[in-house]
Short mmCIF file of C-alpha atoms in Angstrom, two decimals:
data_model
loop_
_atom_site.label_atom_id
_atom_site.label_comp_id
_atom_site.label_asym_id
_atom_site.label_seq_id
_atom_site.Cartn_x
_atom_site.Cartn_y
_atom_site.Cartn_z
CA UNK F 1 115.18 147.58 151.33
CA UNK F 2 113.20 145.97 148.53
CA UNK F 3 111.99 148.24 145.74
CA UNK F 4 108.27 147.35 146.08
CA UNK F 5 108.36 148.25 149.80
CA UNK F 6 110.29 151.47 149.11
CA UNK F 7 107.78 152.41 146.41
CA UNK F 8 104.85 151.69 148.75
CA UNK F 9 106.39 153.88 151.48
CA UNK F 10 106.91 156.79 149.05
CA UNK F 11 103.31 156.47 147.83
CA UNK F 12 102.04 156.38 151.42
CA UNK F 13 104.06 159.51 152.29
CA UNK F 14 102.75 161.39 149.27
CA UNK F 15 99.16 160.31 149.90
CA UNK F 16 99.30 161.28 153.60
CA UNK F 17 100.85 164.64 152.66
CA UNK F 18 98.07 165.37 150.16
CA UNK F 19 95.33 164.45 152.63
CA UNK F 20 96.99 166.48 155.41
CA UNK F 21 97.28 169.56 153.17
CA UNK F 22 93.59 169.24 152.37
CA UNK F 23 92.61 169.18 156.04
CA UNK F 24 94.99 172.07 156.81
CA UNK F 25 93.27 174.19 154.17
CA UNK F 26 89.86 173.27 155.60
CA UNK F 27 91.08 174.16 159.12
CA UNK F 28 92.39 177.51 157.86
CA UNK F 29 89.08 178.33 156.20
CA UNK F 30 87.22 177.48 159.42
CA UNK F 31 89.66 179.50 161.58
CA UNK F 32 90.71 182.33 159.33
CA UNK F 33 92.04 184.34 162.27
CA UNK F 34 94.52 181.62 163.28
CA UNK F 35 98.01 181.97 161.69
CA UNK F 36 99.21 179.25 159.32
CA UNK F 37 102.18 178.45 161.56
CA UNK F 38 99.87 177.65 164.46
CA UNK F 39 97.76 175.33 162.33
CA UNK F 40 100.78 173.53 160.83
CA UNK F 41 102.56 173.12 164.19
CA UNK F 42 99.45 171.81 165.95
CA UNK F 43 99.87 168.20 167.23
CA UNK F 44 96.84 167.13 165.20
CA UNK F 45 98.81 167.86 162.00
CA UNK F 46 101.52 165.31 162.89
CA UNK F 47 98.82 162.93 164.03
CA UNK F 48 97.02 163.32 160.70
CA UNK F 49 100.24 162.64 158.80
CA UNK F 50 100.72 159.38 160.69
CA UNK F 51 97.07 158.46 160.16
CA UNK F 52 97.44 158.99 156.42
CA UNK F 53 100.77 157.22 156.14
CA UNK F 54 99.88 154.02 158.01
CA UNK F 55 96.32 153.84 156.66
CA UNK F 56 97.47 154.21 153.04
CA UNK F 57 100.32 151.72 153.51
CA UNK F 58 98.04 149.23 155.27
CA UNK F 59 95.28 149.59 152.69
CA UNK F 60 97.79 149.25 149.86
CA UNK F 61 98.93 145.83 151.09
CA UNK F 62 95.35 144.90 151.98
CA UNK F 63 94.20 145.64 148.42
CA UNK F 64 96.97 143.47 146.97
CA UNK F 65 96.16 140.62 149.36
CA UNK F 66 92.45 140.76 148.55
CA UNK F 67 93.22 141.00 144.82
CA UNK F 68 95.39 137.87 144.97
CA UNK F 69 92.88 136.09 147.17
CA UNK F 70 90.00 136.70 144.75
CA UNK F 71 91.63 137.05 141.29
CA UNK F 72 88.60 136.23 139.15
CA UNK F 73 86.53 139.04 137.66
CA UNK F 74 83.45 137.18 138.95
CA UNK F 75 84.56 137.86 142.54
CA UNK F 76 84.42 141.67 142.26
CA UNK F 77 81.54 142.03 144.76
CA UNK F 78 83.12 139.59 147.23
CA UNK F 79 86.45 141.37 146.85
CA UNK F 80 84.94 144.76 147.75
CA UNK F 81 83.03 143.31 150.71
CA UNK F 82 86.14 141.67 152.19
CA UNK F 83 88.29 144.74 151.57
CA UNK F 84 85.97 147.26 153.24
CA UNK F 85 85.15 144.90 156.13
CA UNK F 86 88.84 144.50 157.00
CA UNK F 87 89.40 148.19 156.23
CA UNK F 88 87.06 149.18 159.06
CA UNK F 89 89.01 147.24 161.69
CA UNK F 90 92.34 148.26 160.17
CA UNK F 91 91.39 151.93 160.50
CA UNK F 92 90.38 151.52 164.14
CA UNK F 93 93.65 149.71 164.89
CA UNK F 94 95.79 152.42 163.24
CA UNK F 95 93.92 155.25 164.97
CA UNK F 96 94.21 153.45 168.32
CA UNK F 97 97.99 152.94 167.98
CA UNK F 98 98.67 156.51 166.77
CA UNK F 99 96.52 158.00 169.54
CA UNK F 100 98.28 155.80 172.08
CA UNK F 101 101.65 157.03 170.83
CA UNK F 102 100.70 160.70 171.14
CA UNK F 103 99.11 160.19 174.57
CA UNK F 104 102.45 158.97 175.93
CA UNK F 105 101.20 155.42 176.57
CA UNK F 106 104.49 153.93 175.35
CA UNK F 107 106.66 156.54 177.11
CA UNK F 108 108.08 155.31 180.47
CA UNK F 109 106.72 157.28 183.43
CA UNK F 110 108.00 157.02 187.00
CA UNK F 111 104.78 158.28 188.55
CA UNK F 112 102.46 155.95 186.59
CA UNK F 113 102.67 152.30 185.61
CA UNK F 114 101.77 151.09 182.12
CA UNK F 115 98.42 149.71 183.30
CA UNK F 116 97.55 153.07 184.88
CA UNK F 117 98.50 154.95 181.70
CA UNK F 118 96.54 152.47 179.61
CA UNK F 119 93.47 152.83 181.83
CA UNK F 120 93.70 156.62 181.61
CA UNK F 121 94.15 156.46 177.81
CA UNK F 122 91.10 154.23 177.32
CA UNK F 123 88.90 156.65 179.28
CA UNK F 124 90.04 159.49 177.02
CA UNK F 125 88.96 157.74 173.80
CA UNK F 126 85.61 158.41 172.20
CA UNK F 127 83.80 155.78 170.10
CA UNK F 128 82.28 158.49 167.91
CA UNK F 129 85.75 159.75 166.97
CA UNK F 130 86.85 156.27 165.86
CA UNK F 131 83.65 155.79 163.88
CA UNK F 132 84.03 159.20 162.23
CA UNK F 133 87.65 158.47 161.31
CA UNK F 134 86.66 155.08 159.89
CA UNK F 135 84.03 156.75 157.70
CA UNK F 136 86.55 159.30 156.40
CA UNK F 137 89.02 156.48 155.75
CA UNK F 138 86.36 154.57 153.84
CA UNK F 139 85.60 157.55 151.63
CA UNK F 140 89.29 158.09 150.87
CA UNK F 141 89.76 154.35 150.25
CA UNK F 142 86.90 154.37 147.76
CA UNK F 143 88.70 157.09 145.80
CA UNK F 144 92.17 155.55 145.94
CA UNK F 145 91.46 151.81 145.96
CA UNK F 146 88.03 151.67 144.31
CA UNK F 147 89.71 152.77 141.07
CA UNK F 148 92.50 150.23 141.67
CA UNK F 149 90.00 147.36 142.08
CA UNK F 150 87.97 148.49 139.07
CA UNK F 151 91.12 148.59 136.93
CA UNK F 152 92.14 145.09 138.09
CA UNK F 153 88.56 143.93 137.42
CA UNK F 154 88.85 145.14 133.82
CA UNK F 155 92.36 143.70 133.48
CA UNK F 156 91.15 140.25 134.59
CA UNK F 157 88.24 140.42 132.18
CA UNK F 158 90.67 141.12 129.34
CA UNK F 159 93.00 138.36 130.59
CA UNK F 160 90.18 135.81 130.77
CA UNK F 161 89.06 136.79 127.27
CA UNK F 162 92.63 136.34 126.00
CA UNK F 163 92.88 132.94 127.72
CA UNK F 164 89.65 131.86 126.04
CA UNK F 165 91.00 132.91 122.64
CA UNK F 166 94.30 131.22 123.42
CA UNK F 167 92.50 127.99 124.31
CA UNK F 168 90.53 128.05 121.06
CA UNK F 169 93.74 128.65 119.09
CA UNK F 170 95.55 125.89 121.02
CA UNK F 171 92.72 123.44 120.35
CA UNK F 172 92.84 124.29 116.64
CA UNK F 173 96.62 123.82 116.52
CA UNK F 174 96.25 120.57 118.45
CA UNK F 175 93.70 119.25 115.99
CA UNK F 176 96.00 120.07 113.07
CA UNK F 177 98.81 118.15 114.79
CA UNK F 178 96.62 115.15 115.54
CA UNK F 179 95.34 114.87 111.96
CA UNK F 180 98.90 114.89 110.63
CA UNK F 181 98.70 114.08 106.90
CA UNK F 182 102.15 112.45 107.08
CA UNK F 183 100.84 110.02 109.68
CA UNK F 184 97.80 109.20 107.56
CA UNK F 185 99.94 108.81 104.43
CA UNK F 186 102.40 106.46 106.18
CA UNK F 187 99.56 104.46 107.71
CA UNK F 188 97.91 103.95 104.34
CA UNK F 189 101.23 102.82 102.87
CA UNK F 190 101.64 100.27 105.68
CA UNK F 191 98.06 99.14 105.18
CA UNK F 192 98.63 98.70 101.45
CA UNK F 193 101.64 96.49 102.16
CA UNK F 194 99.83 94.43 104.79
CA UNK F 195 96.87 93.73 102.50
CA UNK F 196 99.15 91.70 100.22
CA UNK F 197 101.43 90.21 102.88
CA UNK F 198 99.07 89.55 105.78
CA UNK F 199 95.33 90.24 105.26
CA UNK F 200 94.58 89.41 108.91
CA UNK F 201 97.04 92.03 110.16
CA UNK F 202 95.64 94.47 107.61
CA UNK F 203 92.19 93.98 109.07
CA UNK F 204 93.46 94.64 112.61
CA UNK F 205 95.39 97.66 111.33
CA UNK F 206 92.25 99.10 109.69
CA UNK F 207 90.20 98.56 112.86
CA UNK F 208 92.74 100.39 115.02
CA UNK F 209 93.12 103.19 112.49
CA UNK F 210 89.36 103.76 112.41
CA UNK F 211 89.29 103.80 116.24
CA UNK F 212 91.98 106.48 116.27
CA UNK F 213 90.20 108.85 113.91
CA UNK F 214 86.82 108.22 115.49
CA UNK F 215 88.30 109.14 118.88
CA UNK F 216 89.92 112.28 117.42
CA UNK F 217 86.57 113.46 116.05
CA UNK F 218 84.74 112.66 119.29
CA UNK F 219 87.21 114.39 121.63
CA UNK F 220 88.33 117.41 119.59
CA UNK F 221 85.86 119.79 121.30
CA UNK F 222 86.53 118.62 124.88
CA UNK F 223 88.91 120.34 127.32
CA UNK F 224 89.74 117.21 129.33
CA UNK F 225 88.81 113.52 129.18
CA UNK F 226 89.02 110.62 131.65
CA UNK F 227 92.48 109.09 131.79
CA UNK F 228 90.98 105.65 131.20
CA UNK F 229 89.51 106.76 127.83
CA UNK F 230 92.80 108.31 126.71
CA UNK F 231 94.71 105.16 127.64
CA UNK F 232 92.20 102.96 125.85
CA UNK F 233 92.57 105.07 122.72
CA UNK F 234 96.37 105.08 123.03
CA UNK F 235 96.44 101.29 123.19
CA UNK F 236 94.82 101.22 119.76
CA UNK F 237 97.41 103.68 118.54
CA UNK F 238 100.24 101.63 120.07
CA UNK F 239 98.88 98.47 118.43
CA UNK F 240 98.99 100.30 115.12
CA UNK F 241 102.64 101.25 115.73
CA UNK F 242 103.49 97.65 116.64
CA UNK F 243 101.94 96.41 113.40
CA UNK F 244 103.74 99.09 111.44
CA UNK F 245 107.25 98.83 112.94
CA UNK F 246 107.11 95.29 114.39
CA UNK F 247 110.33 94.47 116.32
CA UNK F 248 111.86 97.89 115.66
CA UNK F 249 109.86 99.30 118.56
CA UNK F 250 109.40 97.88 122.06
CA UNK F 251 106.42 99.27 123.95
CA UNK F 252 105.83 98.92 127.68
CA UNK F 253 102.61 100.30 129.11
CA UNK F 254 102.70 100.15 132.93
CA UNK F 255 99.31 101.47 134.05
CA UNK F 256 97.20 99.38 136.43
CA UNK F 257 93.43 99.62 136.80
CA UNK F 258 93.88 101.45 140.11
CA UNK F 259 95.96 104.13 138.36
CA UNK F 260 93.29 104.91 135.77
CA UNK F 261 91.81 107.63 137.99
CA UNK F 262 91.81 111.28 136.93
CA UNK F 263 91.58 113.35 133.78
CA UNK F 264 93.99 114.36 131.04
CA UNK F 265 94.03 116.60 127.98
CA UNK F 266 92.46 114.77 125.03
CA UNK F 267 94.93 113.35 122.51
CA UNK F 268 97.93 114.68 124.44
CA UNK F 269 99.25 111.16 125.08
CA UNK F 270 98.88 110.23 121.41
CA UNK F 271 100.71 113.41 120.40
CA UNK F 272 103.65 112.58 122.70
CA UNK F 273 103.86 109.04 121.32
CA UNK F 274 103.76 110.38 117.79
CA UNK F 275 106.59 112.80 118.64
CA UNK F 276 108.72 109.92 119.89
CA UNK F 277 108.28 108.07 116.62
CA UNK F 278 108.73 111.21 114.52
CA UNK F 279 111.99 112.40 116.12
CA UNK F 280 113.83 109.10 116.67
CA UNK F 281 115.30 106.45 114.37
CA UNK F 282 114.48 102.79 114.91
CA UNK F 283 115.60 99.49 113.43
CA UNK F 284 115.92 95.84 114.38
CA UNK F 285 119.50 96.47 115.53
CA UNK F 286 118.59 99.69 117.32
CA UNK F 287 115.01 99.29 118.51
CA UNK F 288 113.17 102.24 120.04
CA UNK F 289 112.18 101.65 123.66
CA UNK F 290 108.96 103.38 124.64
CA UNK F 291 107.61 103.31 128.21
CA UNK F 292 104.39 104.79 129.58
CA UNK F 293 103.87 104.82 133.34
CA UNK F 294 102.34 106.84 136.15
CA UNK F 295 104.05 108.41 139.17
CA UNK F 296 101.83 110.27 141.65
CA UNK F 297 99.91 112.95 139.70
CA UNK F 298 101.91 112.60 136.49
CA UNK F 299 101.68 110.33 133.45
CA UNK F 300 105.14 109.84 131.89
CA UNK F 301 106.09 108.99 128.31
CA UNK F 302 109.76 107.97 128.22
CA UNK F 303 112.02 106.78 125.42
CA UNK F 304 115.68 106.14 124.67
CA UNK F 305 117.20 108.94 122.61
CA UNK F 306 118.01 108.01 119.00
CA UNK F 307 117.51 111.41 117.42
CA UNK F 308 117.10 111.76 113.70
CA UNK F 309 119.70 113.98 112.08
CA UNK F 310 117.09 115.76 109.97
CA UNK F 311 114.01 116.80 111.90
CA UNK F 312 110.77 118.30 110.68
CA UNK F 313 110.61 122.08 110.45
CA UNK F 314 107.82 122.22 113.04
CA UNK F 315 109.87 120.42 115.70
CA UNK F 316 108.66 121.27 119.21
CA UNK F 317 105.31 122.79 118.18
CA UNK F 318 103.25 119.83 119.42
CA UNK F 319 104.92 119.82 122.85
CA UNK F 320 104.55 123.60 123.14
CA UNK F 321 100.90 123.23 122.28
CA UNK F 322 100.41 120.75 125.13
CA UNK F 323 102.16 123.11 127.57
CA UNK F 324 99.92 126.01 126.53
CA UNK F 325 96.76 123.94 126.95
CA UNK F 326 97.85 122.69 130.38
CA UNK F 327 98.74 126.25 131.47
CA UNK F 328 95.09 127.18 130.97
CA UNK F 329 93.56 124.23 132.83
CA UNK F 330 96.08 123.24 135.54
CA UNK F 331 98.53 124.80 137.99
CA UNK F 332 100.91 121.85 137.54
CA UNK F 333 103.58 122.27 134.84
CA UNK F 334 104.39 119.77 132.10
CA UNK F 335 107.69 118.10 133.10
CA UNK F 336 110.30 117.69 130.38
CA UNK F 337 113.58 115.90 131.13
CA UNK F 338 116.49 114.80 128.97
CA UNK F 339 119.42 112.94 130.55
CA UNK F 340 121.50 109.75 130.29
CA UNK F 341 120.25 109.02 126.81
CA UNK F 342 116.61 109.18 127.92
CA UNK F 343 113.88 111.67 127.10
CA UNK F 344 110.68 111.90 129.15
CA UNK F 345 107.62 114.11 129.29
CA UNK F 346 105.33 114.13 132.33
CA UNK F 347 101.70 115.12 131.81
CA UNK F 348 99.87 116.38 134.93
CA UNK F 349 96.82 114.31 135.81
CA UNK F 350 93.88 116.51 136.76
CA UNK F 351 92.12 114.96 139.75
CA UNK F 352 88.68 116.51 139.24
CA UNK F 353 86.75 118.66 136.80
CA UNK F 354 86.43 122.27 138.02
CA UNK F 355 83.18 123.82 136.77
#
């Protein structure tokens, strides 16, 4: 037996015992002349225990289902409405089954068929009794499960507040990564060399560099951006890399116009490309092969592994940052694979903006 089920059964037993003791005390106060043994051994006591056990167990699982169905703190009113609506019918069902059991409906009888016993049982039931029991069950549920829902409501509020803080922190860390001073320093060095060697290339390099930093400043406060915009920006960044490393890097961008649909985290693609360059060696003899392509709902950045022996001390921070940001905005995980001398990262493509 699984521990959660065992724990739920123990809780249901304890709850039904407490409720039954309460009603036994009330019955004793109303019938002071009746001995305790008569009250305890009365069939209604066993019936009350079963009522309490199955109602608590059923409501326990119902509360968890409703809580998972409506997890947001904004759905507190809807959550309570659904819970108590189903609770009413659940109570009637439990009372009906327990009453049927004690009436002998499920006990084989030679003199009566099941349909006859069922017909007789139905005529014995009173609507007022079911309604009264449902009201009592509601009151008890408000005590037991109202507190449970309120606690979960507060927990989700705290969780949402923490997620908001986490997102702000992640965006700040992302911005620090994107404005990497090493990248700017290296770019300016390349630009300085190009000005003397090839002024035309230097002009193109400057144009692409300005596009990159303009895009960074424009997108830094956004949660997601259209995939087409991110790809357009990345092309400028890839052009800059081609001018900087020339034949030491081979870049293949396989994204058609039809695949430009969807949204992506801003600057996440640029950060992955920068990681590839940062963590791998490249030369004319051993060029770095970089491929960017889409498969279904993922955008992949793939490269051949030529790891540098000495890596930066903050290795892995940028990728972790992307994972944290995606965990807030999407149910799809970031896919990271390393095999056969290849390293790839798959970024989930968000199909639509959820407001």
